[in-house]
mmCIF file of C-alpha atoms in Angstrom:
data_model
loop_
_atom_site.group_PDB
_atom_site.id
_atom_site.type_symbol
_atom_site.label_atom_id
_atom_site.label_comp_id
_atom_site.label_asym_id
_atom_site.label_seq_id
_atom_site.Cartn_x
_atom_site.Cartn_y
_atom_site.Cartn_z
ATOM 1 C CA UNK L 1 70.519 42.206 47.248
ATOM 2 C CA UNK L 2 73.165 40.707 49.572
ATOM 3 C CA UNK L 3 76.752 40.667 48.613
ATOM 4 C CA UNK L 4 76.616 36.876 48.543
ATOM 5 C CA UNK L 5 73.722 36.770 46.201
ATOM 6 C CA UNK L 6 75.397 39.394 43.924
ATOM 7 C CA UNK L 7 78.636 37.411 43.893
ATOM 8 C CA UNK L 8 76.829 34.142 43.260
ATOM 9 C CA UNK L 9 74.888 35.751 40.211
ATOM 10 C CA UNK L 10 78.314 37.062 38.796
ATOM 11 C CA UNK L 11 80.020 33.697 39.328
ATOM 12 C CA UNK L 12 77.203 31.841 37.478
ATOM 13 C CA UNK L 13 77.309 34.373 34.594
ATOM 14 C CA UNK L 14 81.054 33.810 34.221
ATOM 15 C CA UNK L 15 80.535 30.139 33.773
ATOM 16 C CA UNK L 16 77.634 30.643 31.308
ATOM 17 C CA UNK L 17 79.788 33.213 29.352
ATOM 18 C CA UNK L 18 82.634 30.970 29.188
ATOM 19 C CA UNK L 19 80.580 27.898 28.076
ATOM 20 C CA UNK L 20 81.254 26.792 24.559
ATOM 21 C CA UNK L 21 78.563 24.094 24.302
ATOM 22 C CA UNK L 22 79.774 20.955 26.319
ATOM 23 C CA UNK L 23 83.039 22.410 27.525
ATOM 24 C CA UNK L 24 84.038 25.680 29.251
ATOM 25 C CA UNK L 25 87.101 27.680 28.401
ATOM 26 C CA UNK L 26 89.036 29.225 31.434
ATOM 27 C CA UNK L 27 88.608 32.821 30.003
ATOM 28 C CA UNK L 28 88.149 34.554 26.708
ATOM 29 C CA UNK L 29 91.264 35.171 24.670
ATOM 30 C CA UNK L 30 94.074 33.946 26.906
ATOM 31 C CA UNK L 31 92.789 30.372 27.090
ATOM 32 C CA UNK L 32 90.388 29.489 24.280
ATOM 33 C CA UNK L 33 90.154 25.794 24.668
ATOM 34 C CA UNK L 34 89.152 23.064 27.219
ATOM 35 C CA UNK L 35 91.839 22.699 29.895
ATOM 36 C CA UNK L 36 91.800 19.498 32.051
ATOM 37 C CA UNK L 37 91.706 20.560 35.660
ATOM 38 C CA UNK L 38 90.036 23.846 34.844
ATOM 39 C CA UNK L 39 87.227 21.832 33.274
ATOM 40 C CA UNK L 40 86.944 19.737 36.442
ATOM 41 C CA UNK L 41 86.453 23.101 38.500
ATOM 42 C CA UNK L 42 83.848 24.170 35.863
ATOM 43 C CA UNK L 43 81.837 21.026 36.386
ATOM 44 C CA UNK L 44 81.794 21.378 40.147
ATOM 45 C CA UNK L 45 80.694 25.104 39.643
ATOM 46 C CA UNK L 46 77.870 23.964 37.248
ATOM 47 C CA UNK L 47 76.770 21.437 39.747
ATOM 48 C CA UNK L 48 75.538 24.251 41.979
ATOM 49 C CA UNK L 49 72.986 25.358 39.348
ATOM 50 C CA UNK L 50 72.895 23.060 36.343
ATOM 51 C CA UNK L 51 73.642 19.438 37.327
ATOM 52 C CA UNK L 52 73.250 18.066 33.718
ATOM 53 C CA UNK L 53 75.739 20.592 32.367
ATOM 54 C CA UNK L 54 78.137 19.508 35.098
ATOM 55 C CA UNK L 55 78.143 15.953 34.027
ATOM 56 C CA UNK L 56 78.384 17.097 30.301
ATOM 57 C CA UNK L 57 81.611 18.994 31.223
ATOM 58 C CA UNK L 58 83.298 15.766 32.448
ATOM 59 C CA UNK L 59 82.003 13.582 29.539
ATOM 60 C CA UNK L 60 83.421 16.129 27.019
ATOM 61 C CA UNK L 61 86.767 15.933 28.933
ATOM 62 C CA UNK L 62 86.916 12.259 28.732
ATOM 63 C CA UNK L 63 85.788 12.265 24.990
ATOM 64 C CA UNK L 64 89.482 13.191 24.289
ATOM 65 C CA UNK L 65 91.077 10.390 26.388
ATOM 66 C CA UNK L 66 93.852 8.456 24.524
ATOM 67 C CA UNK L 67 93.727 4.749 23.893
ATOM 68 C CA UNK L 68 96.591 4.331 26.562
ATOM 69 C CA UNK L 69 94.320 5.949 29.094
ATOM 70 C CA UNK L 70 95.922 9.506 29.336
ATOM 71 C CA UNK L 71 93.526 12.562 29.493
ATOM 72 C CA UNK L 72 95.123 15.479 27.762
ATOM 73 C CA UNK L 73 95.810 18.772 29.461
ATOM 74 C CA UNK L 74 94.299 20.642 26.446
ATOM 75 C CA UNK L 75 91.592 19.635 24.031
ATOM 76 C CA UNK L 76 91.548 21.705 20.917
ATOM 77 C CA UNK L 77 87.881 21.418 19.968
ATOM 78 C CA UNK L 78 87.976 24.356 17.579
ATOM 79 C CA UNK L 79 90.790 26.047 15.842
ATOM 80 C CA UNK L 80 91.933 29.315 17.452
ATOM 81 C CA UNK L 81 94.843 31.388 16.218
ATOM 82 C CA UNK L 82 95.011 33.244 19.497
ATOM 83 C CA UNK L 83 96.865 30.417 21.330
ATOM 84 C CA UNK L 84 100.324 29.035 20.948
ATOM 85 C CA UNK L 85 101.366 26.105 20.842
ATOM 86 C CA UNK L 86 98.409 24.714 18.996
ATOM 87 C CA UNK L 87 97.575 21.243 17.884
ATOM 88 C CA UNK L 88 99.998 21.325 14.895
ATOM 89 C CA UNK L 89 102.920 21.824 17.269
ATOM 90 C CA UNK L 90 101.807 19.222 19.762
ATOM 91 C CA UNK L 91 100.921 16.465 17.315
ATOM 92 C CA UNK L 92 98.765 14.594 19.711
ATOM 93 C CA UNK L 93 97.344 11.236 18.868
ATOM 94 C CA UNK L 94 94.028 11.106 20.522
ATOM 95 C CA UNK L 95 90.380 11.040 19.251
ATOM 96 C CA UNK L 96 90.264 14.986 19.663
ATOM 97 C CA UNK L 97 93.130 17.271 18.672
ATOM 98 C CA UNK L 98 95.035 17.711 21.898
ATOM 99 C CA UNK L 99 98.293 18.236 23.657
ATOM 100 C CA UNK L 100 100.550 15.234 24.566
ATOM 101 C CA UNK L 101 100.579 15.589 28.320
ATOM 102 C CA UNK L 102 98.138 15.373 31.150
ATOM 103 C CA UNK L 103 97.306 17.459 34.179
ATOM 104 C CA UNK L 104 96.436 17.009 37.935
ATOM 105 C CA UNK L 105 93.802 14.208 37.993
ATOM 106 C CA UNK L 106 91.144 15.903 40.030
ATOM 107 C CA UNK L 107 88.124 15.156 37.743
ATOM 108 C CA UNK L 108 87.301 11.776 39.308
ATOM 109 C CA UNK L 109 87.354 13.235 42.780
ATOM 110 C CA UNK L 110 85.061 16.062 41.575
ATOM 111 C CA UNK L 111 82.812 13.391 39.895
ATOM 112 C CA UNK L 112 82.271 12.017 43.212
ATOM 113 C CA UNK L 113 81.301 15.362 44.668
ATOM 114 C CA UNK L 114 78.937 16.053 41.766
ATOM 115 C CA UNK L 115 77.336 12.640 42.376
ATOM 116 C CA UNK L 116 76.708 13.432 45.973
ATOM 117 C CA UNK L 117 74.458 16.211 44.636
ATOM 118 C CA UNK L 118 72.715 13.920 42.004
ATOM 119 C CA UNK L 119 72.626 10.549 43.592
ATOM 120 C CA UNK L 120 69.721 8.896 41.618
ATOM 121 C CA UNK L 121 70.026 10.499 38.133
ATOM 122 C CA UNK L 122 73.744 10.784 38.106
ATOM 123 C CA UNK L 123 74.514 7.130 38.908
ATOM 124 C CA UNK L 124 74.295 6.033 35.176
ATOM 125 C CA UNK L 125 76.613 8.762 34.076
ATOM 126 C CA UNK L 126 79.048 8.048 36.845
ATOM 127 C CA UNK L 127 78.990 4.363 35.933
ATOM 128 C CA UNK L 128 79.887 5.250 32.321
ATOM 129 C CA UNK L 129 82.811 7.490 33.440
ATOM 130 C CA UNK L 130 84.032 5.073 35.846
ATOM 131 C CA UNK L 131 86.146 2.804 33.622
ATOM 132 C CA UNK L 132 87.623 5.867 31.769
ATOM 133 C CA UNK L 133 88.690 7.303 35.081
ATOM 134 C CA UNK L 134 90.147 4.067 36.169
ATOM 135 C CA UNK L 135 92.106 3.831 32.848
ATOM 136 C CA UNK L 136 93.588 7.245 33.530
ATOM 137 C CA UNK L 137 94.742 6.102 36.904
ATOM 138 C CA UNK L 138 96.292 3.161 35.345
ATOM 139 C CA UNK L 139 98.209 5.302 32.869
ATOM 140 C CA UNK L 140 99.752 7.295 35.718
ATOM 141 C CA UNK L 141 100.639 4.185 37.617
ATOM 142 C CA UNK L 142 102.167 2.605 34.460
ATOM 143 C CA UNK L 143 104.282 5.555 33.117
ATOM 144 C CA UNK L 144 104.583 8.271 35.711
ATOM 145 C CA UNK L 145 105.913 6.803 38.866
ATOM 146 C CA UNK L 146 109.346 7.168 40.569
ATOM 147 C CA UNK L 147 109.558 5.235 43.813
ATOM 148 C CA UNK L 148 105.746 5.533 44.031
ATOM 149 C CA UNK L 149 105.617 9.356 43.588
ATOM 150 C CA UNK L 150 103.994 10.580 40.437
ATOM 151 C CA UNK L 151 106.201 12.487 38.055
ATOM 152 C CA UNK L 152 105.670 15.224 35.529
ATOM 153 C CA UNK L 153 107.514 15.224 32.139
ATOM 154 C CA UNK L 154 106.752 18.965 31.345
ATOM 155 C CA UNK L 155 106.139 21.952 33.685
ATOM 156 C CA UNK L 156 102.724 22.411 32.322
ATOM 157 C CA UNK L 157 101.725 18.901 33.344
ATOM 158 C CA UNK L 158 101.611 19.959 36.962
ATOM 159 C CA UNK L 159 99.571 22.966 36.297
ATOM 160 C CA UNK L 160 102.188 25.082 38.025
ATOM 161 C CA UNK L 161 103.944 26.106 34.887
ATOM 162 C CA UNK L 162 106.922 28.280 36.134
ATOM 163 C CA UNK L 163 107.160 27.134 39.673
ATOM 164 C CA UNK L 164 110.645 27.615 41.230
ATOM 165 C CA UNK L 165 110.456 23.727 41.834
ATOM 166 C CA UNK L 166 111.545 23.201 38.202
ATOM 167 C CA UNK L 167 114.387 25.719 38.036
ATOM 168 C CA UNK L 168 117.254 23.427 38.439
ATOM 169 C CA UNK L 169 115.890 20.813 35.975
ATOM 170 C CA UNK L 170 114.975 23.639 33.423
ATOM 171 C CA UNK L 171 118.528 24.875 33.631
ATOM 172 C CA UNK L 172 119.804 21.432 32.447
ATOM 173 C CA UNK L 173 117.847 21.776 29.147
ATOM 174 C CA UNK L 174 119.640 23.469 26.131
ATOM 175 C CA UNK L 175 116.719 24.530 23.954
ATOM 176 C CA UNK L 176 118.889 24.562 20.827
ATOM 177 C CA UNK L 177 116.857 24.305 17.668
ATOM 178 C CA UNK L 178 113.665 25.377 19.074
ATOM 179 C CA UNK L 179 113.240 27.951 16.348
ATOM 180 C CA UNK L 180 111.256 31.109 16.146
ATOM 181 C CA UNK L 181 107.763 31.351 17.504
ATOM 182 C CA UNK L 182 105.252 33.940 18.498
ATOM 183 C CA UNK L 183 103.764 33.756 22.016
ATOM 184 C CA UNK L 184 100.074 34.688 22.328
ATOM 185 C CA UNK L 185 99.754 34.865 26.074
ATOM 186 C CA UNK L 186 101.710 38.123 26.493
ATOM 187 C CA UNK L 187 99.431 39.753 24.159
ATOM 188 C CA UNK L 188 96.542 39.139 26.527
ATOM 189 C CA UNK L 189 98.235 39.714 29.903
ATOM 190 C CA UNK L 190 101.143 41.776 31.198
ATOM 191 C CA UNK L 191 104.457 39.981 30.433
ATOM 192 C CA UNK L 192 105.442 40.599 34.122
ATOM 193 C CA UNK L 193 102.715 38.319 35.122
ATOM 194 C CA UNK L 194 103.675 35.434 32.806
ATOM 195 C CA UNK L 195 106.615 32.850 32.443
ATOM 196 C CA UNK L 196 109.747 34.471 30.835
ATOM 197 C CA UNK L 197 111.162 33.652 27.277
ATOM 198 C CA UNK L 198 113.862 31.541 29.052
ATOM 199 C CA UNK L 199 111.035 29.293 30.403
ATOM 200 C CA UNK L 200 108.990 29.312 27.223
ATOM 201 C CA UNK L 201 111.956 28.173 25.059
ATOM 202 C CA UNK L 202 112.271 25.131 27.240
ATOM 203 C CA UNK L 203 108.563 24.519 27.257
ATOM 204 C CA UNK L 204 108.440 24.518 23.461
ATOM 205 C CA UNK L 205 111.642 22.379 23.274
ATOM 206 C CA UNK L 206 109.942 19.718 25.398
ATOM 207 C CA UNK L 207 106.682 19.808 23.358
ATOM 208 C CA UNK L 208 108.873 19.353 20.194
ATOM 209 C CA UNK L 209 110.645 16.331 21.797
ATOM 210 C CA UNK L 210 107.343 14.662 22.584
ATOM 211 C CA UNK L 211 105.949 15.289 18.965
ATOM 212 C CA UNK L 212 109.167 13.930 17.572
ATOM 213 C CA UNK L 213 108.857 10.696 19.685
ATOM 214 C CA UNK L 214 105.234 10.369 18.746
ATOM 215 C CA UNK L 215 104.352 10.695 22.499
ATOM 216 C CA UNK L 216 105.620 7.239 22.993
ATOM 217 C CA UNK L 217 105.854 6.932 26.727
ATOM 218 C CA UNK L 218 108.650 4.259 26.778
ATOM 219 C CA UNK L 219 110.896 6.514 24.538
ATOM 220 C CA UNK L 220 110.010 9.635 26.514
ATOM 221 C CA UNK L 221 111.160 7.833 29.666
ATOM 222 C CA UNK L 222 114.547 7.317 28.207
ATOM 223 C CA UNK L 223 115.088 10.627 26.345
ATOM 224 C CA UNK L 224 113.169 13.314 28.182
ATOM 225 C CA UNK L 225 115.546 15.004 30.704
ATOM 226 C CA UNK L 226 112.608 16.591 32.566
ATOM 227 C CA UNK L 227 111.143 14.282 35.044
ATOM 228 C CA UNK L 228 110.073 15.594 38.530
ATOM 229 C CA UNK L 229 108.278 13.819 41.247
ATOM 230 C CA UNK L 230 105.631 16.372 42.133
ATOM 231 C CA UNK L 231 103.387 16.937 45.086
ATOM 232 C CA UNK L 232 100.541 18.094 43.061
ATOM 233 C CA UNK L 233 100.342 15.018 40.912
ATOM 234 C CA UNK L 234 101.089 12.614 43.750
ATOM 235 C CA UNK L 235 98.604 14.113 46.136
ATOM 236 C CA UNK L 236 95.749 14.478 43.652
ATOM 237 C CA UNK L 237 96.162 11.039 42.234
ATOM 238 C CA UNK L 238 96.166 9.466 45.684
ATOM 239 C CA UNK L 239 92.995 11.303 46.447
ATOM 240 C CA UNK L 240 91.460 10.194 43.139
ATOM 241 C CA UNK L 241 92.406 6.479 43.829
ATOM 242 C CA UNK L 242 90.633 6.792 47.241
ATOM 243 C CA UNK L 243 87.589 8.255 45.658
ATOM 244 C CA UNK L 244 87.486 5.638 42.908
ATOM 245 C CA UNK L 245 87.704 2.959 45.464
ATOM 246 C CA UNK L 246 84.682 4.417 47.345
ATOM 247 C CA UNK L 247 82.627 4.900 44.145
ATOM 248 C CA UNK L 248 83.526 1.481 42.766
ATOM 249 C CA UNK L 249 82.785 -0.296 46.106
ATOM 250 C CA UNK L 250 79.401 1.421 46.340
ATOM 251 C CA UNK L 251 78.504 0.671 42.767
ATOM 252 C CA UNK L 252 79.867 -2.811 42.692
ATOM 253 C CA UNK L 253 82.348 -2.074 40.110
ATOM 254 C CA UNK L 254 85.961 -3.386 39.547
ATOM 255 C CA UNK L 255 88.169 -1.914 42.252
ATOM 256 C CA UNK L 256 90.791 -4.816 42.307
ATOM 257 C CA UNK L 257 93.755 -2.505 41.420
ATOM 258 C CA UNK L 258 92.981 0.327 43.655
ATOM 259 C CA UNK L 259 94.057 -0.837 47.117
ATOM 260 C CA UNK L 260 97.637 -1.599 45.871
ATOM 261 C CA UNK L 261 97.681 1.719 43.951
ATOM 262 C CA UNK L 262 96.782 3.646 47.153
ATOM 263 C CA UNK L 263 99.584 1.751 49.103
ATOM 264 C CA UNK L 264 102.046 2.466 46.307
ATOM 265 C CA UNK L 265 101.088 6.235 46.277
ATOM 266 C CA UNK L 266 101.045 6.568 50.055
ATOM 267 C CA UNK L 267 104.624 5.209 50.087
ATOM 268 C CA UNK L 268 105.554 7.515 47.207
ATOM 269 C CA UNK L 269 104.259 10.588 48.906
ATOM 270 C CA UNK L 270 106.862 9.867 51.719
ATOM 271 C CA UNK L 271 109.729 10.076 49.102
ATOM 272 C CA UNK L 272 108.599 13.836 48.781
ATOM 273 C CA UNK L 273 109.327 14.528 52.341
ATOM 274 C CA UNK L 274 112.393 16.811 52.634
ATOM 275 C CA UNK L 275 113.669 16.265 56.034
ATOM 276 C CA UNK L 276 115.791 19.514 55.881
ATOM 277 C CA UNK L 277 112.922 21.594 54.819
ATOM 278 C CA UNK L 278 110.434 19.732 57.127
ATOM 279 C CA UNK L 279 108.041 19.883 54.361
ATOM 280 C CA UNK L 280 106.673 18.059 51.245
ATOM 281 C CA UNK L 281 108.809 19.065 48.308
ATOM 282 C CA UNK L 282 109.341 18.310 44.581
ATOM 283 C CA UNK L 283 112.158 15.817 43.845
ATOM 284 C CA UNK L 284 113.966 15.535 40.577
ATOM 285 C CA UNK L 285 113.715 11.884 39.532
ATOM 286 C CA UNK L 286 116.844 12.104 37.349
ATOM 287 C CA UNK L 287 119.113 13.361 40.082
ATOM 288 C CA UNK L 288 117.132 12.248 43.251
ATOM 289 C CA UNK L 289 117.566 15.864 44.694
ATOM 290 C CA UNK L 290 114.897 18.031 46.332
ATOM 291 C CA UNK L 291 113.939 21.401 44.855
ATOM 292 C CA UNK L 292 113.944 22.973 48.290
ATOM 293 C CA UNK L 293 110.684 24.690 47.764
ATOM 294 C CA UNK L 294 107.761 25.180 50.060
ATOM 295 C CA UNK L 295 104.882 25.676 47.621
ATOM 296 C CA UNK L 296 101.077 25.652 47.857
ATOM 297 C CA UNK L 297 101.283 22.107 46.392
ATOM 298 C CA UNK L 298 103.096 21.089 49.503
ATOM 299 C CA UNK L 299 99.895 21.661 51.474
ATOM 300 C CA UNK L 300 97.694 19.308 49.330
ATOM 301 C CA UNK L 301 98.705 16.457 51.701
ATOM 302 C CA UNK L 302 95.493 16.711 53.645
ATOM 303 C CA UNK L 303 93.502 16.608 50.382
ATOM 304 C CA UNK L 304 95.289 13.259 49.935
ATOM 305 C CA UNK L 305 94.372 12.030 53.423
ATOM 306 C CA UNK L 306 97.817 12.738 54.905
ATOM 307 C CA UNK L 307 98.381 14.750 58.030
ATOM 308 C CA UNK L 308 101.681 15.707 59.663
ATOM 309 C CA UNK L 309 102.105 18.047 62.552
ATOM 310 C CA UNK L 310 105.058 19.594 60.666
ATOM 311 C CA UNK L 311 102.830 20.563 57.869
ATOM 312 C CA UNK L 312 100.365 22.366 60.046
ATOM 313 C CA UNK L 313 103.246 24.413 61.430
ATOM 314 C CA UNK L 314 104.473 25.230 57.876
ATOM 315 C CA UNK L 315 100.984 26.369 56.932
ATOM 316 C CA UNK L 316 100.642 28.619 59.830
ATOM 317 C CA UNK L 317 104.077 30.106 58.986
ATOM 318 C CA UNK L 318 103.018 30.724 55.361
ATOM 319 C CA UNK L 319 99.638 32.050 56.297
ATOM 320 C CA UNK L 320 101.260 34.606 58.634
ATOM 321 C CA UNK L 321 103.746 35.616 56.036
ATOM 322 C CA UNK L 322 101.087 36.497 53.360
ATOM 323 C CA UNK L 323 98.212 38.948 53.682
ATOM 324 C CA UNK L 324 96.259 36.833 51.402
ATOM 325 C CA UNK L 325 97.175 33.124 51.592
ATOM 326 C CA UNK L 326 98.120 30.625 50.285
ATOM 327 C CA UNK L 327 100.983 31.923 48.218
ATOM 328 C CA UNK L 328 102.241 29.597 45.462
ATOM 329 C CA UNK L 329 105.802 29.922 46.861
ATOM 330 C CA UNK L 330 107.261 30.807 50.198
ATOM 331 C CA UNK L 331 107.288 34.564 50.729
ATOM 332 C CA UNK L 332 110.450 34.515 52.595
ATOM 333 C CA UNK L 333 112.220 32.757 49.673
ATOM 334 C CA UNK L 334 114.620 34.883 47.455
ATOM 335 C CA UNK L 335 112.823 33.266 44.500
ATOM 336 C CA UNK L 336 109.375 34.609 45.607
ATOM 337 C CA UNK L 337 107.657 36.882 42.916
ATOM 338 C CA UNK L 338 104.318 38.240 43.993
ATOM 339 C CA UNK L 339 102.881 38.673 40.530
ATOM 340 C CA UNK L 340 104.622 36.156 38.310
ATOM 341 C CA UNK L 341 102.187 33.325 37.827
ATOM 342 C CA UNK L 342 103.313 30.328 39.975
ATOM 343 C CA UNK L 343 106.302 31.972 41.608
ATOM 344 C CA UNK L 344 104.398 33.645 44.358
ATOM 345 C CA UNK L 345 100.671 34.525 43.583
ATOM 346 C CA UNK L 346 97.713 33.059 45.477
ATOM 347 C CA UNK L 347 95.386 30.841 43.509
ATOM 348 C CA UNK L 348 91.776 30.318 44.656
ATOM 349 C CA UNK L 349 91.727 26.755 43.097
ATOM 350 C CA UNK L 350 94.758 25.523 45.285
ATOM 351 C CA UNK L 351 93.276 27.201 48.391
ATOM 352 C CA UNK L 352 90.057 25.190 47.799
ATOM 353 C CA UNK L 353 91.884 21.806 47.404
ATOM 354 C CA UNK L 354 94.011 22.639 50.488
ATOM 355 C CA UNK L 355 90.942 23.857 52.390
ATOM 356 C CA UNK L 356 88.805 20.905 51.486
ATOM 357 C CA UNK L 357 91.445 18.528 52.811
ATOM 358 C CA UNK L 358 91.936 20.467 55.881
ATOM 359 C CA UNK L 359 88.237 20.599 56.633
ATOM 360 C CA UNK L 360 87.802 16.862 55.944
ATOM 361 C CA UNK L 361 90.683 16.079 58.379
ATOM 362 C CA UNK L 362 89.208 18.511 61.057
ATOM 363 C CA UNK L 363 92.203 20.691 60.868
ATOM 364 C CA UNK L 364 91.533 24.203 62.314
ATOM 365 C CA UNK L 365 93.042 26.129 59.483
ATOM 366 C CA UNK L 366 90.445 24.912 56.928
ATOM 367 C CA UNK L 367 87.685 27.391 58.081
ATOM 368 C CA UNK L 368 90.354 30.255 58.273
ATOM 369 C CA UNK L 369 91.441 29.544 54.653
ATOM 370 C CA UNK L 370 87.991 29.342 53.361
ATOM 371 C CA UNK L 371 87.247 32.707 55.070
ATOM 372 C CA UNK L 372 90.443 34.300 53.559
ATOM 373 C CA UNK L 373 89.603 33.009 50.162
ATOM 374 C CA UNK L 374 86.176 34.311 50.234
ATOM 375 C CA UNK L 375 87.466 37.736 51.432
ATOM 376 C CA UNK L 376 90.018 37.679 48.637
ATOM 377 C CA UNK L 377 87.441 37.058 45.739
ATOM 378 C CA UNK L 378 84.693 39.243 47.236
ATOM 379 C CA UNK L 379 87.116 42.090 47.475
ATOM 380 C CA UNK L 380 89.244 41.805 44.272
ATOM 381 C CA UNK L 381 86.871 39.828 41.916
ATOM 382 C CA UNK L 382 87.216 36.630 39.770
ATOM 383 C CA UNK L 383 90.731 36.860 38.579
ATOM 384 C CA UNK L 384 92.954 34.166 37.410
ATOM 385 C CA UNK L 385 95.137 34.588 40.581
ATOM 386 C CA UNK L 386 96.127 37.274 43.084
ATOM 387 C CA UNK L 387 99.095 39.149 44.596
ATOM 388 C CA UNK L 388 99.336 37.592 48.050
ATOM 389 C CA UNK L 389 100.878 40.813 49.481
ATOM 390 C CA UNK L 390 97.998 43.131 48.520
ATOM 391 C CA UNK L 391 95.398 41.141 46.780
ATOM 392 C CA UNK L 392 95.821 42.764 43.534
ATOM 393 C CA UNK L 393 94.027 40.710 40.761
ATOM 394 C CA UNK L 394 96.403 39.289 38.191
ATOM 395 C CA UNK L 395 96.406 37.205 35.032
ATOM 396 C CA UNK L 396 93.073 36.641 33.125
ATOM 397 C CA UNK L 397 89.819 38.194 34.263
ATOM 398 C CA UNK L 398 86.251 36.632 34.425
ATOM 399 C CA UNK L 399 88.012 33.379 35.267
ATOM 400 C CA UNK L 400 86.013 30.096 35.155
ATOM 401 C CA UNK L 401 87.690 28.299 37.963
ATOM 402 C CA UNK L 402 87.746 31.191 40.420
ATOM 403 C CA UNK L 403 84.061 31.646 39.689
ATOM 404 C CA UNK L 404 83.571 27.810 40.392
ATOM 405 C CA UNK L 405 85.504 28.028 43.585
ATOM 406 C CA UNK L 406 83.168 30.727 44.880
ATOM 407 C CA UNK L 407 80.069 28.738 43.883
ATOM 408 C CA UNK L 408 81.296 25.377 45.331
ATOM 409 C CA UNK L 409 83.428 26.358 48.262
ATOM 410 C CA UNK L 410 84.468 29.940 49.227
ATOM 411 C CA UNK L 411 81.035 31.528 49.058
ATOM 412 C CA UNK L 412 79.370 28.646 51.038
ATOM 413 C CA UNK L 413 79.413 29.446 54.595
#
């Protein structure tokens, strides 16, 4: 048995083991529900060996879409006391108990990738999903833009929970009245790998604010102090708008809003260009100041169809600075932390998004990044994330999206 065959079998087994019947959990214990962008990766992984199950994953995700078009970042399909904050703390208003925020909108782009493997039978399912995906884009365009860039209203919305990008905005929040609560994540994983209590108090304060306001977007726009124009959201939504335009054009569906959306988002992406850093960066929409962070999200520009010579130079520098790229934060920064979640560790999922973009735009680093990611996973396993200095696995184990990355990208040479 070759190593590749062995790895493929293990990756498939992880997806099957984490399957809860129509949706896939990221890993047992630590994440017992359906997470939005995790689920998109799960669908892409399933597409390699069970195409019907791949479509079902996306259909279940969109079954929780709110009437305003938002697709929540967590769907609480079944009660589980092992996770906090649960649906009672969130007070979501959708058809499935859920959180009140979204996550990077990669599912429509992945639906296009899945359709490429299932052209005939998949067309009807893609047609049914298309208006839902379009409504999600519309929600972002209506409620999340600042100068054309896409904003997050909670650190969890970007998927990069404790990234240094948010430090200054988080420092402006006084989490008075947040009350007592019991975290569950640190019972599953070493606390040194997770966000601090300082961060968590502010996360919960923002959740309580949204619940108190009934997740009314107009009121949140006025009252929420946390509003960051984010490369992750901006680049993934731009990519999704391009993919929906391609899907809609081929299927003869309504695409009338998408060309203007693409132009708006392209202009918005340029408001994230930090000339001092010579890199795409997060920008506080409340203060119009840059975070000063070179993150793995900075390198999603190629995934969005944007190439700049300065970004290639930045990627070369970052890849040279880490034994196992791409670290989630610049290893030369004083804020770099090799094991604490999004303050340094390497994530296979981000590597895949970066790598797909590089390969599509014929950038030479794409193949090198795919090879580096394959070596990382084959050597250290299907962990949630990895220490970029020595490859040590960190976070949860038997992780769905890392297995999916192996099946759909890293393990395919």
